[in-house]
PDB file of N, CA and C in Angstrom:
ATOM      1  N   UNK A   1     -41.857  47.061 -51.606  1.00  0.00           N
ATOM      2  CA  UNK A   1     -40.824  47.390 -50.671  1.00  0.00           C
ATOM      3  C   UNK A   1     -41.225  46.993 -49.257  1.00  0.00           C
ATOM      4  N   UNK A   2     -42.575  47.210 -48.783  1.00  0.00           N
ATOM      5  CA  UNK A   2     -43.450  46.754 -47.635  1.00  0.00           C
ATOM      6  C   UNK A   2     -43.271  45.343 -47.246  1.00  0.00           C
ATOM      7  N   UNK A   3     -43.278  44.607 -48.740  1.00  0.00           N
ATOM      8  CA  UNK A   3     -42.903  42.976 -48.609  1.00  0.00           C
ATOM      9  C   UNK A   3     -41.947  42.777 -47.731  1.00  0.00           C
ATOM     10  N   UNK A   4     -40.491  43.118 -48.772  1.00  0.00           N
ATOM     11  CA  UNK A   4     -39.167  42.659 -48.676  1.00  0.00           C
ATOM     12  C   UNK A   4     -38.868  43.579 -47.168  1.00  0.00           C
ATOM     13  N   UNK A   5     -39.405  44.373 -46.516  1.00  0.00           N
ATOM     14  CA  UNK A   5     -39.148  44.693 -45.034  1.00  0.00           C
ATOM     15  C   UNK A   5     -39.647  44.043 -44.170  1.00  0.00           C
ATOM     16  N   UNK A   6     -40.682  43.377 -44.499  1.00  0.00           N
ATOM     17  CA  UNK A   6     -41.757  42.302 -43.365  1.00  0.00           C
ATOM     18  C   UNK A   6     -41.234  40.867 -43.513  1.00  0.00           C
ATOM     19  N   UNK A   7     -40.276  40.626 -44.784  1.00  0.00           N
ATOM     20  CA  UNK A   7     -39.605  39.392 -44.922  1.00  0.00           C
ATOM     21  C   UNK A   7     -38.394  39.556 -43.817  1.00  0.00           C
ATOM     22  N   UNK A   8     -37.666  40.699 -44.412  1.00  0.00           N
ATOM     23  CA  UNK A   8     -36.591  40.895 -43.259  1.00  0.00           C
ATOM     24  C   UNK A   8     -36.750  41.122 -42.179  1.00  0.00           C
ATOM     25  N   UNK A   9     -37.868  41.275 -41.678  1.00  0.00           N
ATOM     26  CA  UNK A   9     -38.317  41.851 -40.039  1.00  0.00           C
ATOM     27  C   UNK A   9     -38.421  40.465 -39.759  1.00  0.00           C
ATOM     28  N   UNK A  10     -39.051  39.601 -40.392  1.00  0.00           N
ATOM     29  CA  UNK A  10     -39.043  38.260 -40.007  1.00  0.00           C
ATOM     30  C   UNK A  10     -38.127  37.163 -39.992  1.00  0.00           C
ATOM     31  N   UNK A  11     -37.446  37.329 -40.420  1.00  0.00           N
ATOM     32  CA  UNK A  11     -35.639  36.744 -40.587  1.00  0.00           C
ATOM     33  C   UNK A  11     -35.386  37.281 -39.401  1.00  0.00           C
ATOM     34  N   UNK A  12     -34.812  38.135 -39.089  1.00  0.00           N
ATOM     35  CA  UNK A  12     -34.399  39.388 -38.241  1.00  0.00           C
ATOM     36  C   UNK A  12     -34.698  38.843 -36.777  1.00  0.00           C
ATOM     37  N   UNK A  13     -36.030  38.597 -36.940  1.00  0.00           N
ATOM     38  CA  UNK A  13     -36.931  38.375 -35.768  1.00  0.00           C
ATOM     39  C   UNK A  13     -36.771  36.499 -35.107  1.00  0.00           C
ATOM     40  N   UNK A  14     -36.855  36.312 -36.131  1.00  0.00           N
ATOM     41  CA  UNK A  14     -36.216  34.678 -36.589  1.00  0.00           C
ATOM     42  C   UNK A  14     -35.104  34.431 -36.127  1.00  0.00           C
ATOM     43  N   UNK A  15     -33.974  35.424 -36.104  1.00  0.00           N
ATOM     44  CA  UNK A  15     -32.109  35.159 -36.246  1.00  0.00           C
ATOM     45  C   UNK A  15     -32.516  35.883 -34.328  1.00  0.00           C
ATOM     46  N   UNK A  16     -33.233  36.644 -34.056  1.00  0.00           N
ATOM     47  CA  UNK A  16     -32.842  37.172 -32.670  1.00  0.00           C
ATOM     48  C   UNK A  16     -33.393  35.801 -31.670  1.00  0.00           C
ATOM     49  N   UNK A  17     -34.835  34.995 -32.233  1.00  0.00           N
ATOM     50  CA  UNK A  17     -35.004  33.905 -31.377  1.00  0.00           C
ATOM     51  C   UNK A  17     -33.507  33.055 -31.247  1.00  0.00           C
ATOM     52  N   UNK A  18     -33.444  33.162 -32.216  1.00  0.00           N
ATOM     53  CA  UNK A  18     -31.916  31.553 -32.403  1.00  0.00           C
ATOM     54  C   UNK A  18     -31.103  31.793 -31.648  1.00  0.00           C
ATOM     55  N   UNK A  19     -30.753  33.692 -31.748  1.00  0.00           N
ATOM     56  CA  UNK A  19     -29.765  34.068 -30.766  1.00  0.00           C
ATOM     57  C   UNK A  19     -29.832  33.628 -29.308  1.00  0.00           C
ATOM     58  N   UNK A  20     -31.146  33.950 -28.982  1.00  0.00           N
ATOM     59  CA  UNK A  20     -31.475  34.145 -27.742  1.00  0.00           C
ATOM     60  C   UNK A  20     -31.868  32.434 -26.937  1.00  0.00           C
ATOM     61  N   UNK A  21     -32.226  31.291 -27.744  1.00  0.00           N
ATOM     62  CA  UNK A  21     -32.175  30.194 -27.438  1.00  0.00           C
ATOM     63  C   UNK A  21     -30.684  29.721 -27.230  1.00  0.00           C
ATOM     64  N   UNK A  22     -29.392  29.680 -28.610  1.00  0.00           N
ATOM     65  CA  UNK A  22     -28.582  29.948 -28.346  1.00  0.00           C
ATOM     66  C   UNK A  22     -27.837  30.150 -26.582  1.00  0.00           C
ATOM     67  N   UNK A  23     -28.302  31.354 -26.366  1.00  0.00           N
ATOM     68  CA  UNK A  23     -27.513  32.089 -25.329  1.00  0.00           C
ATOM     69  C   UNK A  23     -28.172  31.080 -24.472  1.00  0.00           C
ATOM     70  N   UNK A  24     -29.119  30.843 -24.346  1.00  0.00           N
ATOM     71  CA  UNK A  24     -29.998  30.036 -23.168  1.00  0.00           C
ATOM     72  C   UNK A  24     -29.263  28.465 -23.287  1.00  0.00           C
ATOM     73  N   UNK A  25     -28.640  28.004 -24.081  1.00  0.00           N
ATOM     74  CA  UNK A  25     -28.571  27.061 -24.263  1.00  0.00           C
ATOM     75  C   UNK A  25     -26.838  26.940 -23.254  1.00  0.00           C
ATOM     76  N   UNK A  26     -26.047  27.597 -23.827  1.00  0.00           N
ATOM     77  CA  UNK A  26     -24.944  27.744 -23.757  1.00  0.00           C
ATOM     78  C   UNK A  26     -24.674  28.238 -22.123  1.00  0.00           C
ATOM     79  N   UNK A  27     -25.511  29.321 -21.646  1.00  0.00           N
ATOM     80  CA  UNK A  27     -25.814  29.201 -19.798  1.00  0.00           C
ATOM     81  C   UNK A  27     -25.840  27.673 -19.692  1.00  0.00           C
ATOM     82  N   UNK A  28     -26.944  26.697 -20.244  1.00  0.00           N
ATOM     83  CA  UNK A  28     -27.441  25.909 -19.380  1.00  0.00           C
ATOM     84  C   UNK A  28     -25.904  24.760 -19.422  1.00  0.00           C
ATOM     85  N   UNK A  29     -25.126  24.957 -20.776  1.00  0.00           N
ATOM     86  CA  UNK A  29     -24.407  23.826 -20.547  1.00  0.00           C
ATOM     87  C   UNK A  29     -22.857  24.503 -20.097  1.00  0.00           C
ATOM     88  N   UNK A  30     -22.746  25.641 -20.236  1.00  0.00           N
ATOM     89  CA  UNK A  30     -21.555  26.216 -19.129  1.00  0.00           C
ATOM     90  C   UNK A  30     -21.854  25.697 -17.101  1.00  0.00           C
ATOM     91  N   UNK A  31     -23.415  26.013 -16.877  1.00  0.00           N
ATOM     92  CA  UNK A  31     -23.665  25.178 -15.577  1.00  0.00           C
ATOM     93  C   UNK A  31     -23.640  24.076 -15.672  1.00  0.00           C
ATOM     94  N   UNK A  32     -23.532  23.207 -16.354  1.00  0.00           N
ATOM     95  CA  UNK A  32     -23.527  21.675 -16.887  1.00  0.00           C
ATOM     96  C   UNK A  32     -21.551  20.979 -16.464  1.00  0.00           C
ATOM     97  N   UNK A  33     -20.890  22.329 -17.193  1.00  0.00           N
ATOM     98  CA  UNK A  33     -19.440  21.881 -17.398  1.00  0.00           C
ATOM     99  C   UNK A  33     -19.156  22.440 -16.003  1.00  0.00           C
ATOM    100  N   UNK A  34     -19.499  23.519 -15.201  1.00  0.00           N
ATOM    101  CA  UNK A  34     -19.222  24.218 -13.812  1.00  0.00           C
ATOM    102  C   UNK A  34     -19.634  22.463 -12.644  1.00  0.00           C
ATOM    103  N   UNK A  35     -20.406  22.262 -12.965  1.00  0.00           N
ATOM    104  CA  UNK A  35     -20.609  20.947 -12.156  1.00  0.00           C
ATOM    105  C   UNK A  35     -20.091  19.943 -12.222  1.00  0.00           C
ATOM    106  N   UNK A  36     -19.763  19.503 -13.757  1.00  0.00           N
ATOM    107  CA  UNK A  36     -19.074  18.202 -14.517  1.00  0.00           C
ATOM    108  C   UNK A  36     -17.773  18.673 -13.520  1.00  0.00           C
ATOM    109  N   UNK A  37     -17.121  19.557 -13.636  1.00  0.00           N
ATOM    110  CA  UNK A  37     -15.776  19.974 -13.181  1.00  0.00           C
ATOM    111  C   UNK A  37     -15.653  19.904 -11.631  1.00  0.00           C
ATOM    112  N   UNK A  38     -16.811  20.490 -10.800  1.00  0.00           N
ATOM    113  CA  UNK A  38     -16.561  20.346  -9.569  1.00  0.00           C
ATOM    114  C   UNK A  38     -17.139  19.190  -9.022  1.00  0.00           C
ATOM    115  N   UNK A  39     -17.591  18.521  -9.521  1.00  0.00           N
ATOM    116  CA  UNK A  39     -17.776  16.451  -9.659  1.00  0.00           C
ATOM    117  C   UNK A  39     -16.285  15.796  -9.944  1.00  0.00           C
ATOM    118  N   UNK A  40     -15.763  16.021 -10.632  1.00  0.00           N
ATOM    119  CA  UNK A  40     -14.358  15.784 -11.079  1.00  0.00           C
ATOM    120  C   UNK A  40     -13.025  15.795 -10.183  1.00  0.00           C
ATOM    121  N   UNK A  41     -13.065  17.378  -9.884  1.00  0.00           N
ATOM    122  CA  UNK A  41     -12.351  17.965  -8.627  1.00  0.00           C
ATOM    123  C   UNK A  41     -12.585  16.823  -7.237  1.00  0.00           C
ATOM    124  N   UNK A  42     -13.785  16.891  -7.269  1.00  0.00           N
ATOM    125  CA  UNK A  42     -14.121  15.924  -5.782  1.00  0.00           C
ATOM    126  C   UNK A  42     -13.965  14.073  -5.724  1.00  0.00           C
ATOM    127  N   UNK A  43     -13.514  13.741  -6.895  1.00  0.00           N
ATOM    128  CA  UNK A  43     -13.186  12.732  -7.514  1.00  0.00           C
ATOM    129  C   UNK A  43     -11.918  12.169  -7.280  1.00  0.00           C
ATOM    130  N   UNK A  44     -11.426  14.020  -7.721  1.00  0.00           N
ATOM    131  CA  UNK A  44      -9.783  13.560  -7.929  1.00  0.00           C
ATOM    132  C   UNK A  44      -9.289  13.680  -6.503  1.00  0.00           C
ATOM    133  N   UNK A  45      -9.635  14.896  -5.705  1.00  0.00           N
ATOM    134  CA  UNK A  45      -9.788  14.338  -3.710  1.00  0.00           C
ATOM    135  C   UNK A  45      -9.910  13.454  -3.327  1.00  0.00           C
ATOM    136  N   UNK A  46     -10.749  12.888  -3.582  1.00  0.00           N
ATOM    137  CA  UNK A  46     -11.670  11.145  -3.508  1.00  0.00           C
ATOM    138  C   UNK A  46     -10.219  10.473  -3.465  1.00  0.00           C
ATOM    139  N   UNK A  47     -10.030  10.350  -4.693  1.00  0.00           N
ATOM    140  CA  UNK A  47      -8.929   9.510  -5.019  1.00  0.00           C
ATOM    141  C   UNK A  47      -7.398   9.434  -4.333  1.00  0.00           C
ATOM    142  N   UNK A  48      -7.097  11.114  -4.355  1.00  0.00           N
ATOM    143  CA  UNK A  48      -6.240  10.972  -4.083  1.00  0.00           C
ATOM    144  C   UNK A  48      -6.376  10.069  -2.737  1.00  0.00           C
ATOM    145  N   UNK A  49      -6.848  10.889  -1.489  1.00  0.00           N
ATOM    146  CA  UNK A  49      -7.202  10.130  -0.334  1.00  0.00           C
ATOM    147  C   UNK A  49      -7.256   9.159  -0.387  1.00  0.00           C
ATOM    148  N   UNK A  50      -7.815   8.018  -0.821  1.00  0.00           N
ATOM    149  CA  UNK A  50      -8.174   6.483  -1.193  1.00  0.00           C
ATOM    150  C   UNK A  50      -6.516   5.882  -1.324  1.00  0.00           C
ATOM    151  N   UNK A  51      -5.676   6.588  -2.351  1.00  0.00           N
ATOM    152  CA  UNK A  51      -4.332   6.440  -2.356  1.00  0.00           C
ATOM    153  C   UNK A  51      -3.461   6.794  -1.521  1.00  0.00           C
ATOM    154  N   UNK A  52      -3.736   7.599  -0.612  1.00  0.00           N
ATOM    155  CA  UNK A  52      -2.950   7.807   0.610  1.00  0.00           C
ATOM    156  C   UNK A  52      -3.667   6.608   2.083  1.00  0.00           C
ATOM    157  N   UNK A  53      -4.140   6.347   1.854  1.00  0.00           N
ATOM    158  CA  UNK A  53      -4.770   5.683   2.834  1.00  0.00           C
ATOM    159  C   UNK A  53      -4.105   3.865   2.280  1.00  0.00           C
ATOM    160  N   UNK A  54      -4.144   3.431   0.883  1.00  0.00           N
ATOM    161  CA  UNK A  54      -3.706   2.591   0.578  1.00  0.00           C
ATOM    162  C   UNK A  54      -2.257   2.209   0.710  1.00  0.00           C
ATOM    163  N   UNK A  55      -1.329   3.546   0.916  1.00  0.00           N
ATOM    164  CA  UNK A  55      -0.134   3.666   1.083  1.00  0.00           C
ATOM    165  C   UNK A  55       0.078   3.479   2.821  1.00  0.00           C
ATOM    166  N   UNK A  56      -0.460   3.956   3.147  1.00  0.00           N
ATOM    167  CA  UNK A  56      -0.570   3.608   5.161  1.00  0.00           C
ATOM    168  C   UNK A  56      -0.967   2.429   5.322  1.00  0.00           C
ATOM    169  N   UNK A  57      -2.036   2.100   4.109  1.00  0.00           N
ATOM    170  CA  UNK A  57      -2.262   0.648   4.618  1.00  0.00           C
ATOM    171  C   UNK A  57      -0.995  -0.564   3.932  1.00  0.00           C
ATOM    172  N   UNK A  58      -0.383  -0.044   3.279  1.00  0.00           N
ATOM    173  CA  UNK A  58       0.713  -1.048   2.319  1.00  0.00           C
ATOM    174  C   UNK A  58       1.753  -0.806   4.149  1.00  0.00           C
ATOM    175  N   UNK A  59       1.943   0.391   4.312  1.00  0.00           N
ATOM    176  CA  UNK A  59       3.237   0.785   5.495  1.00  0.00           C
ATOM    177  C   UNK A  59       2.847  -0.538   6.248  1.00  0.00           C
ATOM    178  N   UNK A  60       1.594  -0.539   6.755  1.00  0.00           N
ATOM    179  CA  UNK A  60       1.394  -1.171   8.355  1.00  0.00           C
ATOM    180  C   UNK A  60       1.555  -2.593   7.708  1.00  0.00           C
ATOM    181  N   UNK A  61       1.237  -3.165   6.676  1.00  0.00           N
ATOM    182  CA  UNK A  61       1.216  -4.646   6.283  1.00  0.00           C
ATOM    183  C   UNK A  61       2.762  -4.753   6.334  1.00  0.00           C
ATOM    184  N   UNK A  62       3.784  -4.141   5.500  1.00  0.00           N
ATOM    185  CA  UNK A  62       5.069  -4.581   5.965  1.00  0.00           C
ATOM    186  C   UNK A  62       5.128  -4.554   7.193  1.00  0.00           C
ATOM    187  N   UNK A  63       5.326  -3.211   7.896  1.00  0.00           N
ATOM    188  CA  UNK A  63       5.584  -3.308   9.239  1.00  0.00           C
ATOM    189  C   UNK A  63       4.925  -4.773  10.491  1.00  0.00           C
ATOM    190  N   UNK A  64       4.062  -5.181  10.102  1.00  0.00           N
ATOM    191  CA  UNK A  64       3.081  -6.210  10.372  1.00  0.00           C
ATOM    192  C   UNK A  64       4.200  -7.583  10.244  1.00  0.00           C
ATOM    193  N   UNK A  65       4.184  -7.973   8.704  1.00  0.00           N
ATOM    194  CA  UNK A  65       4.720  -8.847   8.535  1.00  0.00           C
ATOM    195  C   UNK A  65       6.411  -9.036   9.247  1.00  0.00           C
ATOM    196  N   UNK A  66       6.978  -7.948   9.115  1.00  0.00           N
ATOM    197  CA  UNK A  66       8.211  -7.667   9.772  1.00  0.00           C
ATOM    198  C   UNK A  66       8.428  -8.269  11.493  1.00  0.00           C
ATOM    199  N   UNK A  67       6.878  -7.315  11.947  1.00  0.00           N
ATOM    200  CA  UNK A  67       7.416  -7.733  13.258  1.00  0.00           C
ATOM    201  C   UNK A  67       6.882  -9.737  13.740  1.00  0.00           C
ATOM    202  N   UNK A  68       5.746  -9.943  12.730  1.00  0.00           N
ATOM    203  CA  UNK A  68       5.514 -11.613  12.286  1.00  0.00           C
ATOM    204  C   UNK A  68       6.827 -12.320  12.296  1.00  0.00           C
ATOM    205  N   UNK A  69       7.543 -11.446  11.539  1.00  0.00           N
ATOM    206  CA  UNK A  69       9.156 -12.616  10.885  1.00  0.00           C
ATOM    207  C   UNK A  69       9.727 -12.440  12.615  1.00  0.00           C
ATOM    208  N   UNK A  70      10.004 -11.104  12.839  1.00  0.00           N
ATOM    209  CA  UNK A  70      10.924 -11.486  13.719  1.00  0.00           C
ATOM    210  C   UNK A  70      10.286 -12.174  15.062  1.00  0.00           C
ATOM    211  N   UNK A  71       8.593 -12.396  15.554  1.00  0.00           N
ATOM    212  CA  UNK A  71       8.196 -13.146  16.355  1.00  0.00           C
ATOM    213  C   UNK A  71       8.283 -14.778  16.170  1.00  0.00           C
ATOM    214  N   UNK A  72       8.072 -15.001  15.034  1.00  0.00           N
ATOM    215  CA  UNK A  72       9.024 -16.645  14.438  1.00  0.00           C
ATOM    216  C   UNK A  72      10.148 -16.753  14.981  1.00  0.00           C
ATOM    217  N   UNK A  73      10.789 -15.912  14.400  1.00  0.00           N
ATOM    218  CA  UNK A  73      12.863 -16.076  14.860  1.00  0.00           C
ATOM    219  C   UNK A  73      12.512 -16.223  16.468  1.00  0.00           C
ATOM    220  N   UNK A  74      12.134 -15.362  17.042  1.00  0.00           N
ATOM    221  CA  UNK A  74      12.290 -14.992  18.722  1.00  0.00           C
ATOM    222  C   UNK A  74      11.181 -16.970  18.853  1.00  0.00           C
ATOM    223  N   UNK A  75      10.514 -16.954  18.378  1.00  0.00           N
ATOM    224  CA  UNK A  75      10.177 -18.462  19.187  1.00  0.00           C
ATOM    225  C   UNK A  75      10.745 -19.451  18.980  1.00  0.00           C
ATOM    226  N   UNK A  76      11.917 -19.763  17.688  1.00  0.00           N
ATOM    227  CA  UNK A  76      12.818 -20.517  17.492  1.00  0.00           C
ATOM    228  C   UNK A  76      13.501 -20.338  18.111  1.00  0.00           C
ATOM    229  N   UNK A  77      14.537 -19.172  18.498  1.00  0.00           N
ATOM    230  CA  UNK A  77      15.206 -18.955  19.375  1.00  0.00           C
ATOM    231  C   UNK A  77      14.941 -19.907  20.448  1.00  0.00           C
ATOM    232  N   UNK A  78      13.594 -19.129  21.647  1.00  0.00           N
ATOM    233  CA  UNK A  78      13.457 -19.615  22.443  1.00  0.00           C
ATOM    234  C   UNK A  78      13.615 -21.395  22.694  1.00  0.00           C
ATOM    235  N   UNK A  79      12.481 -21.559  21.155  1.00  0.00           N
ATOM    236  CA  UNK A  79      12.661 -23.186  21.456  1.00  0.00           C
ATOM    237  C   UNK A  79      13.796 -23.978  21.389  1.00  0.00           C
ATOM    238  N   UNK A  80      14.589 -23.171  20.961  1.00  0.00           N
ATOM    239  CA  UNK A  80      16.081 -23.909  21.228  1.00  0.00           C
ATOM    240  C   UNK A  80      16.972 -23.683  22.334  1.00  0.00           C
ATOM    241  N   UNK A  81      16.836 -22.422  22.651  1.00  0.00           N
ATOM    242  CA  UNK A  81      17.125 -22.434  24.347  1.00  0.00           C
ATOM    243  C   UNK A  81      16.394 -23.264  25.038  1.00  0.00           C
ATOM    244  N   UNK A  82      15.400 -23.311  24.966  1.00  0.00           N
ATOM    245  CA  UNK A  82      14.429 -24.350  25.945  1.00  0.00           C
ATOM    246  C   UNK A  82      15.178 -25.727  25.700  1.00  0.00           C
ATOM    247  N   UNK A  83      15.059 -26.103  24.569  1.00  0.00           N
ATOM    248  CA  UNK A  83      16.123 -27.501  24.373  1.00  0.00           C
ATOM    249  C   UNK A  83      17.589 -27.495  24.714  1.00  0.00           C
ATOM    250  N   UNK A  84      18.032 -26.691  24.985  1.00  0.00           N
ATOM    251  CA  UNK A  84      19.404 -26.563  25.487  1.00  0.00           C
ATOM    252  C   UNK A  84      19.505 -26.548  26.840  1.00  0.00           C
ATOM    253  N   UNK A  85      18.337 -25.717  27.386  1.00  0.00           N
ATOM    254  CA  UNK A  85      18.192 -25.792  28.494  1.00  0.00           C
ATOM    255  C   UNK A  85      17.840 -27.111  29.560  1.00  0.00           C
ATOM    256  N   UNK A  86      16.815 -27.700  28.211  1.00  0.00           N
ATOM    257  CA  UNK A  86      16.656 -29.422  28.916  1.00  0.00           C
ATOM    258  C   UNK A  86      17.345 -30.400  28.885  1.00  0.00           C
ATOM    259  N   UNK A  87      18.660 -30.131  27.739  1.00  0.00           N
ATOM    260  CA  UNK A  87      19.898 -31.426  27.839  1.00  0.00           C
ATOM    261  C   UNK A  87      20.634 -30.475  29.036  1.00  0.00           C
ATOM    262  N   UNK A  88      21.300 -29.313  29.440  1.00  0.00           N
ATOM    263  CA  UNK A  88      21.588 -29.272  30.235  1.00  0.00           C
ATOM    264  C   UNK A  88      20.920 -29.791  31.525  1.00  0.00           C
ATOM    265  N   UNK A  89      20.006 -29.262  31.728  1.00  0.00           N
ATOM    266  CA  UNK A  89      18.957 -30.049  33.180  1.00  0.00           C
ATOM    267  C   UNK A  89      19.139 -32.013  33.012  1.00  0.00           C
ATOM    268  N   UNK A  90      19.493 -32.064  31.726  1.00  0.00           N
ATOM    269  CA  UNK A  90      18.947 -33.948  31.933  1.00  0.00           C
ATOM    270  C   UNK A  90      20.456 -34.358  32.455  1.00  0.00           C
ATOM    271  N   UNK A  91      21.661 -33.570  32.071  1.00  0.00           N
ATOM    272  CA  UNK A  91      22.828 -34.007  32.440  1.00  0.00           C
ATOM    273  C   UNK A  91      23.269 -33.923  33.822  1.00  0.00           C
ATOM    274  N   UNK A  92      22.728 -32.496  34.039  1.00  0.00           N
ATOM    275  CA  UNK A  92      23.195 -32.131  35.732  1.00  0.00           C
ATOM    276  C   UNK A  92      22.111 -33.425  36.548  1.00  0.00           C
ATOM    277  N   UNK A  93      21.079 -34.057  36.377  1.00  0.00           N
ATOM    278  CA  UNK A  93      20.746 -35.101  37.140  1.00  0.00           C
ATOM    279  C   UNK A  93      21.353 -36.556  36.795  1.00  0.00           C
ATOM    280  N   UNK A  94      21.890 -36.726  35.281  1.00  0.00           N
ATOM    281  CA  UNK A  94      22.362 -37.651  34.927  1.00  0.00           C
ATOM    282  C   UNK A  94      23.856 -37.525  35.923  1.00  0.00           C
ATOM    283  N   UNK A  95      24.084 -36.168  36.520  1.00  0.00           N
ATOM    284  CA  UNK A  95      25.623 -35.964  37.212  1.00  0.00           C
ATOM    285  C   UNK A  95      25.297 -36.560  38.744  1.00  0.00           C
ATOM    286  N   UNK A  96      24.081 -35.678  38.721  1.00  0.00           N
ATOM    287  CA  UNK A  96      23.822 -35.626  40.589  1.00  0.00           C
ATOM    288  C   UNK A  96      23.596 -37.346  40.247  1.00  0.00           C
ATOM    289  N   UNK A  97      22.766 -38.040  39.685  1.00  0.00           N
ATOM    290  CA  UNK A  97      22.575 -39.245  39.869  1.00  0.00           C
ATOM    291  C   UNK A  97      23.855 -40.515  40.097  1.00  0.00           C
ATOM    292  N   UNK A  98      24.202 -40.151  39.308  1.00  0.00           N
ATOM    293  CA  UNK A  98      26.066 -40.518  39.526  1.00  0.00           C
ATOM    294  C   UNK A  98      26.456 -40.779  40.354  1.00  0.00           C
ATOM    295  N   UNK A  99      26.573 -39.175  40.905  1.00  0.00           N
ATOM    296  CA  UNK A  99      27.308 -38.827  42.327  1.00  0.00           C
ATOM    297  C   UNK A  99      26.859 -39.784  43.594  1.00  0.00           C
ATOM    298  N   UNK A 100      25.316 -39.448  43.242  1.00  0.00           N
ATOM    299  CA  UNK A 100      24.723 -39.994  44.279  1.00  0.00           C
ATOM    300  C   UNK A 100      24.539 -41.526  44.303  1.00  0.00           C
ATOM    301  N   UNK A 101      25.278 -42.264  43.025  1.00  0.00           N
ATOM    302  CA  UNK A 101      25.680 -43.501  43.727  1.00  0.00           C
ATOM    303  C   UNK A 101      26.985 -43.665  43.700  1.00  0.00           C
ATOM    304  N   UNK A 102      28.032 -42.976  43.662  1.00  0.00           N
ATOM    305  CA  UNK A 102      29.066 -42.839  43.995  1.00  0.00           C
ATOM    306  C   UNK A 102      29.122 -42.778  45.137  1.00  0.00           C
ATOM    307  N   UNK A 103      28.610 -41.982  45.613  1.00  0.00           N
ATOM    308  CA  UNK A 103      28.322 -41.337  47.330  1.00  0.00           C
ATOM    309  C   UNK A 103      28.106 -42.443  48.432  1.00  0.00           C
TER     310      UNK A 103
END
C-alpha cells in the first residue's frame, strides 16, 4: 500500500510540476501576445498616418498641377496678346508712316 502511495505522490508531484511550468509558460506567452498586440496597435497608427499624409500629399499634387494648367493658359494668353499687341503697334507705324508721307 506504501508502494502504490509513493507512486501516486509521484505522479501527483509530477502533474503539479507540469501544472506549474504550464502556468509559467502561458504568463510568458500572454506577455508575448500583450506586446505582439501593442506592436500591432502602433502599426496600425503608423499606417494610418502614412495614409493621411499620402492623401495631403495626393491634395497638393492636384492642386499643383491645376494651378501648372492654368499658368500655361495665362502664358498663352499673354503670348497672344503680346502678338496682337505687336500687329497692332506694326500698323499704327505702318499708319503714322503713311501719313507722314502724305504729309
Amino acid at each position: 500500500m506504501q508502494n502504490s502511495e509513493s507512486v501516486f505522490e509521484k505522479r501527483l508531484a509530477k502533474l503539479e510540476k507540469i501544472i506549474e511550468k504550464s502556468k509559467k509558460e502561458v504568463a510568458r506567452t500572454t506577455e508575448l501576445a500583450k506586446d505582439a498586440a501593442l506592436k500591432a496597435q502602433a502599426a496600425v497608427e503608423s499606417a494610418s498616418e502614412a495614409e493621411s499624409l499620402a492623401d495631403n500629399a495626393k491634395k497638393r499634387l492636384k492642386a499643383a498641377k491645376k494651378q501648372l494648367k492654368e499658368a500655361k493658359v495665362l502664358k498663352i494668353a499673354q503670348k497672344n496678346a503680346s502678338k496682337k499687341s505687336a500687329i497692332k503697334r506694326a500698323k499704327r507705324m505702318a499708319k503714322n508712316k503713311a501719313d507722314t508721307k502724305n504729309a
